Amino acid sequence: MSSLSPLSAQQRMMKSWAGRPVDRYGLIRVLNEHGSRTPLFWVFNDASEPPALAAAYGMDQPIYFTRSTHLLVAPGQDVGSIRDALADRIVREIPSYVRDQGLDFGSSCQGTALAVSIAKGLLLAGTDVRFLCLINCSLKNSALNIPAMLWYG
């Protein structure tokens, strides 16, 4: 857990992550940027995950990503308000050229709550969020009226 502001802590934690930052804060990164498929936006829990997913999908699948709030919230802090503030910032920072293409969306475990918050914000902003994939998630607050795949295991 960090004593920094959540935004500053998230920036620091993502500084060494793979991919090119696409926003001014370095909160959103991209791998396989020039792929032609519908962009996938994923919320990861660990820096090793983005390169592995990008390699599995191949160069034709652009993957935009951020990290979950894992290790971001100190004991006693309101995880919901920090998550929602981070989600609002990320929604504002996703470049319009990405939002205009529409997005598939997903996360696992601790990233699912942030993923749902970001997806809700994007839908409210008029972005075509086409599909939601949540792995090992809670169903609480996950209803978005879009096609979804929920995996447990």
mmCIF file of C-alpha atoms in Angstrom:
data_model
loop_
_atom_site.group_PDB
_atom_site.id
_atom_site.type_symbol
_atom_site.label_atom_id
_atom_site.label_comp_id
_atom_site.label_asym_id
_atom_site.label_seq_id
_atom_site.Cartn_x
_atom_site.Cartn_y
_atom_site.Cartn_z
ATOM 1 C CA MET A 1 0.000 0.000 0.000
ATOM 2 C CA SER A 2 1.157 3.476 -0.741
ATOM 3 C CA SER A 3 1.082 6.778 1.131
ATOM 4 C CA LEU A 4 1.014 8.616 -2.213
ATOM 5 C CA SER A 5 -2.214 9.876 -3.745
ATOM 6 C CA PRO A 6 -3.928 7.049 -5.651
ATOM 7 C CA LEU A 7 -3.159 8.675 -9.011
ATOM 8 C CA SER A 8 0.510 9.199 -8.135
ATOM 9 C CA ALA A 9 0.798 5.685 -6.727
ATOM 10 C CA GLN A 10 -0.780 4.204 -9.848
ATOM 11 C CA GLN A 11 1.625 6.189 -12.053
ATOM 12 C CA ARG A 12 4.597 4.968 -10.036
ATOM 13 C CA MET A 13 3.441 1.341 -10.106
ATOM 14 C CA MET A 14 2.905 1.384 -13.891
ATOM 15 C CA LYS A 15 6.106 3.235 -14.786
ATOM 16 C CA SER A 16 8.018 0.050 -15.616
ATOM 17 C CA TRP A 17 5.149 -1.801 -17.297
ATOM 18 C CA ALA A 18 5.455 -2.916 -20.922
ATOM 19 C CA GLY A 19 3.779 -0.992 -23.710
ATOM 20 C CA ARG A 20 3.647 2.596 -24.875
ATOM 21 C CA PRO A 21 1.820 5.060 -22.618
ATOM 22 C CA VAL A 22 -1.084 6.646 -24.521
ATOM 23 C CA ASP A 23 -2.104 9.221 -21.919
ATOM 24 C CA ARG A 24 -0.293 12.036 -20.173
ATOM 25 C CA TYR A 25 -0.204 10.180 -16.836
ATOM 26 C CA GLY A 26 1.025 6.802 -18.068
ATOM 27 C CA LEU A 27 -2.087 5.093 -16.695
ATOM 28 C CA ILE A 28 -3.066 3.578 -20.040
ATOM 29 C CA ARG A 29 -0.634 1.622 -22.190
ATOM 30 C CA VAL A 30 -0.871 -0.231 -25.477
ATOM 31 C CA LEU A 31 0.685 -3.348 -26.981
ATOM 32 C CA ASN A 32 0.164 -4.535 -30.589
ATOM 33 C CA GLU A 33 -0.876 -0.974 -31.340
ATOM 34 C CA HIS A 34 -1.168 -1.358 -35.107
ATOM 35 C CA GLY A 35 -3.374 -4.453 -35.109
ATOM 36 C CA SER A 36 -6.579 -4.289 -37.143
ATOM 37 C CA ARG A 37 -9.004 -6.079 -34.804
ATOM 38 C CA THR A 38 -11.418 -4.348 -32.418
ATOM 39 C CA PRO A 39 -9.263 -2.992 -29.589
ATOM 40 C CA LEU A 40 -9.331 -4.879 -26.318
ATOM 41 C CA PHE A 41 -9.112 -2.869 -23.096
ATOM 42 C CA TRP A 42 -7.995 -4.972 -20.126
ATOM 43 C CA VAL A 43 -7.400 -4.237 -16.440
ATOM 44 C CA PHE A 44 -4.444 -6.322 -15.247
ATOM 45 C CA ASN A 45 -3.237 -7.149 -11.744
ATOM 46 C CA ASP A 46 0.454 -7.709 -12.485
ATOM 47 C CA ALA A 47 3.050 -6.331 -14.924
ATOM 48 C CA SER A 48 3.758 -9.796 -16.359
ATOM 49 C CA GLU A 49 0.203 -10.211 -17.677
ATOM 50 C CA PRO A 50 -0.019 -7.660 -20.546
ATOM 51 C CA PRO A 51 2.892 -9.059 -22.613
ATOM 52 C CA ALA A 52 1.581 -12.603 -22.117
ATOM 53 C CA LEU A 53 -1.923 -11.721 -23.336
ATOM 54 C CA ALA A 54 -0.541 -9.676 -26.242
ATOM 55 C CA ALA A 55 1.628 -12.604 -27.331
ATOM 56 C CA ALA A 56 -1.282 -15.047 -27.039
ATOM 57 C CA TYR A 57 -3.563 -12.885 -29.194
ATOM 58 C CA GLY A 58 -0.873 -11.969 -31.708
ATOM 59 C CA MET A 59 0.164 -8.748 -33.411
ATOM 60 C CA ASP A 60 -3.244 -8.138 -35.022
ATOM 61 C CA GLN A 61 -4.951 -7.578 -31.635
ATOM 62 C CA PRO A 62 -4.402 -4.122 -30.116
ATOM 63 C CA ILE A 63 -4.486 -4.312 -26.330
ATOM 64 C CA TYR A 64 -4.963 -1.150 -24.286
ATOM 65 C CA PHE A 65 -4.579 -1.644 -20.567
ATOM 66 C CA THR A 66 -4.192 -0.307 -17.070
ATOM 67 C CA ARG A 67 -3.616 -1.962 -13.710
ATOM 68 C CA SER A 68 -6.115 -2.796 -10.993
ATOM 69 C CA THR A 69 -6.291 -1.087 -7.620
ATOM 70 C CA HIS A 70 -4.401 -4.037 -6.059
ATOM 71 C CA LEU A 71 -1.936 -2.629 -3.483
ATOM 72 C CA LEU A 72 -3.229 0.874 -4.193
ATOM 73 C CA VAL A 73 -5.682 1.290 -1.330
ATOM 74 C CA ALA A 74 -4.368 1.583 2.217
ATOM 75 C CA PRO A 75 -6.275 0.062 5.133
ATOM 76 C CA GLY A 76 -9.092 2.359 6.186
ATOM 77 C CA GLN A 77 -9.368 4.055 2.785
ATOM 78 C CA ASP A 78 -12.616 3.815 0.840
ATOM 79 C CA VAL A 79 -11.779 1.432 -2.005
ATOM 80 C CA GLY A 80 -14.980 2.363 -3.883
ATOM 81 C CA SER A 81 -14.271 6.087 -4.024
ATOM 82 C CA ILE A 82 -10.636 5.524 -5.038
ATOM 83 C CA ARG A 83 -11.688 3.018 -7.722
ATOM 84 C CA ASP A 84 -14.359 5.373 -9.070
ATOM 85 C CA ALA A 85 -11.973 8.351 -9.135
ATOM 86 C CA LEU A 86 -9.371 6.276 -10.983
ATOM 87 C CA ALA A 87 -12.033 4.980 -13.400
ATOM 88 C CA ASP A 88 -13.203 8.552 -14.118
ATOM 89 C CA ARG A 89 -9.615 9.616 -14.848
ATOM 90 C CA ILE A 90 -9.024 6.651 -17.153
ATOM 91 C CA VAL A 91 -12.293 7.238 -19.043
ATOM 92 C CA ARG A 92 -11.216 10.842 -19.678
ATOM 93 C CA GLU A 93 -7.728 9.781 -20.749
ATOM 94 C CA ILE A 94 -8.585 7.028 -23.249
ATOM 95 C CA PRO A 95 -7.747 8.678 -26.578
ATOM 96 C CA SER A 96 -10.705 9.513 -28.829
ATOM 97 C CA TYR A 97 -9.165 7.535 -31.710
ATOM 98 C CA VAL A 98 -9.478 4.450 -29.493
ATOM 99 C CA ARG A 99 -12.988 5.232 -28.201
ATOM 100 C CA ASP A 100 -14.226 5.892 -31.751
ATOM 101 C CA GLN A 101 -13.371 2.316 -32.804
ATOM 102 C CA GLY A 102 -15.368 0.719 -30.018
ATOM 103 C CA LEU A 103 -13.811 -1.620 -27.477
ATOM 104 C CA ASP A 104 -14.028 -5.118 -26.112
ATOM 105 C CA PHE A 105 -13.370 -5.051 -22.385
ATOM 106 C CA GLY A 106 -12.236 -7.322 -19.593
ATOM 107 C CA SER A 107 -10.352 -8.182 -16.436
ATOM 108 C CA SER A 108 -9.899 -10.827 -13.788
ATOM 109 C CA CYS A 109 -9.988 -11.038 -10.017
ATOM 110 C CA GLN A 110 -9.200 -7.748 -8.347
ATOM 111 C CA GLY A 111 -9.353 -5.842 -11.628
ATOM 112 C CA THR A 112 -12.992 -6.617 -12.352
ATOM 113 C CA ALA A 113 -14.505 -3.851 -10.198
ATOM 114 C CA LEU A 114 -12.317 -1.221 -11.879
ATOM 115 C CA ALA A 115 -13.042 -2.711 -15.311
ATOM 116 C CA VAL A 116 -16.798 -2.481 -14.735
ATOM 117 C CA SER A 117 -16.472 1.124 -13.491
ATOM 118 C CA ILE A 118 -14.437 2.116 -16.568
ATOM 119 C CA ALA A 119 -16.827 0.299 -18.923
ATOM 120 C CA LYS A 120 -19.826 2.056 -17.319
ATOM 121 C CA GLY A 121 -18.115 5.418 -17.745
ATOM 122 C CA LEU A 122 -17.309 4.705 -21.373
ATOM 123 C CA LEU A 123 -20.880 3.602 -22.092
ATOM 124 C CA LEU A 124 -22.219 6.795 -20.499
ATOM 125 C CA ALA A 125 -19.790 8.789 -22.680
ATOM 126 C CA GLY A 126 -21.181 7.095 -25.799
ATOM 127 C CA THR A 127 -18.352 4.640 -26.476
ATOM 128 C CA ASP A 128 -19.362 1.372 -28.109
ATOM 129 C CA VAL A 129 -18.279 -1.150 -25.460
ATOM 130 C CA ARG A 130 -19.090 -4.282 -27.411
ATOM 131 C CA PHE A 131 -18.270 -7.099 -25.028
ATOM 132 C CA LEU A 132 -17.314 -7.610 -21.392
ATOM 133 C CA CYS A 133 -15.239 -10.558 -20.155
ATOM 134 C CA LEU A 134 -14.832 -10.977 -16.390
ATOM 135 C CA ILE A 135 -12.818 -13.841 -14.903
ATOM 136 C CA ASN A 136 -13.197 -14.853 -11.244
ATOM 137 C CA CYS A 137 -15.413 -11.888 -10.503
ATOM 138 C CA SER A 138 -18.250 -10.810 -8.293
ATOM 139 C CA LEU A 139 -21.544 -10.215 -10.062
ATOM 140 C CA LYS A 140 -22.178 -7.161 -7.892
ATOM 141 C CA ASN A 141 -22.479 -4.064 -10.111
ATOM 142 C CA SER A 142 -21.549 -5.951 -13.294
ATOM 143 C CA ALA A 143 -24.839 -5.493 -15.213
ATOM 144 C CA LEU A 144 -24.131 -3.203 -18.172
ATOM 145 C CA ASN A 145 -26.682 -4.379 -20.776
ATOM 146 C CA ILE A 146 -23.945 -5.572 -23.140
ATOM 147 C CA PRO A 147 -22.878 -9.103 -24.080
ATOM 148 C CA ALA A 148 -20.790 -10.563 -21.276
ATOM 149 C CA MET A 149 -18.808 -13.669 -20.482
ATOM 150 C CA LEU A 150 -18.265 -14.466 -16.824
ATOM 151 C CA TRP A 151 -15.713 -17.173 -15.963
ATOM 152 C CA TYR A 152 -15.185 -18.782 -12.601
ATOM 153 C CA GLY A 153 -12.423 -21.186 -11.750
#
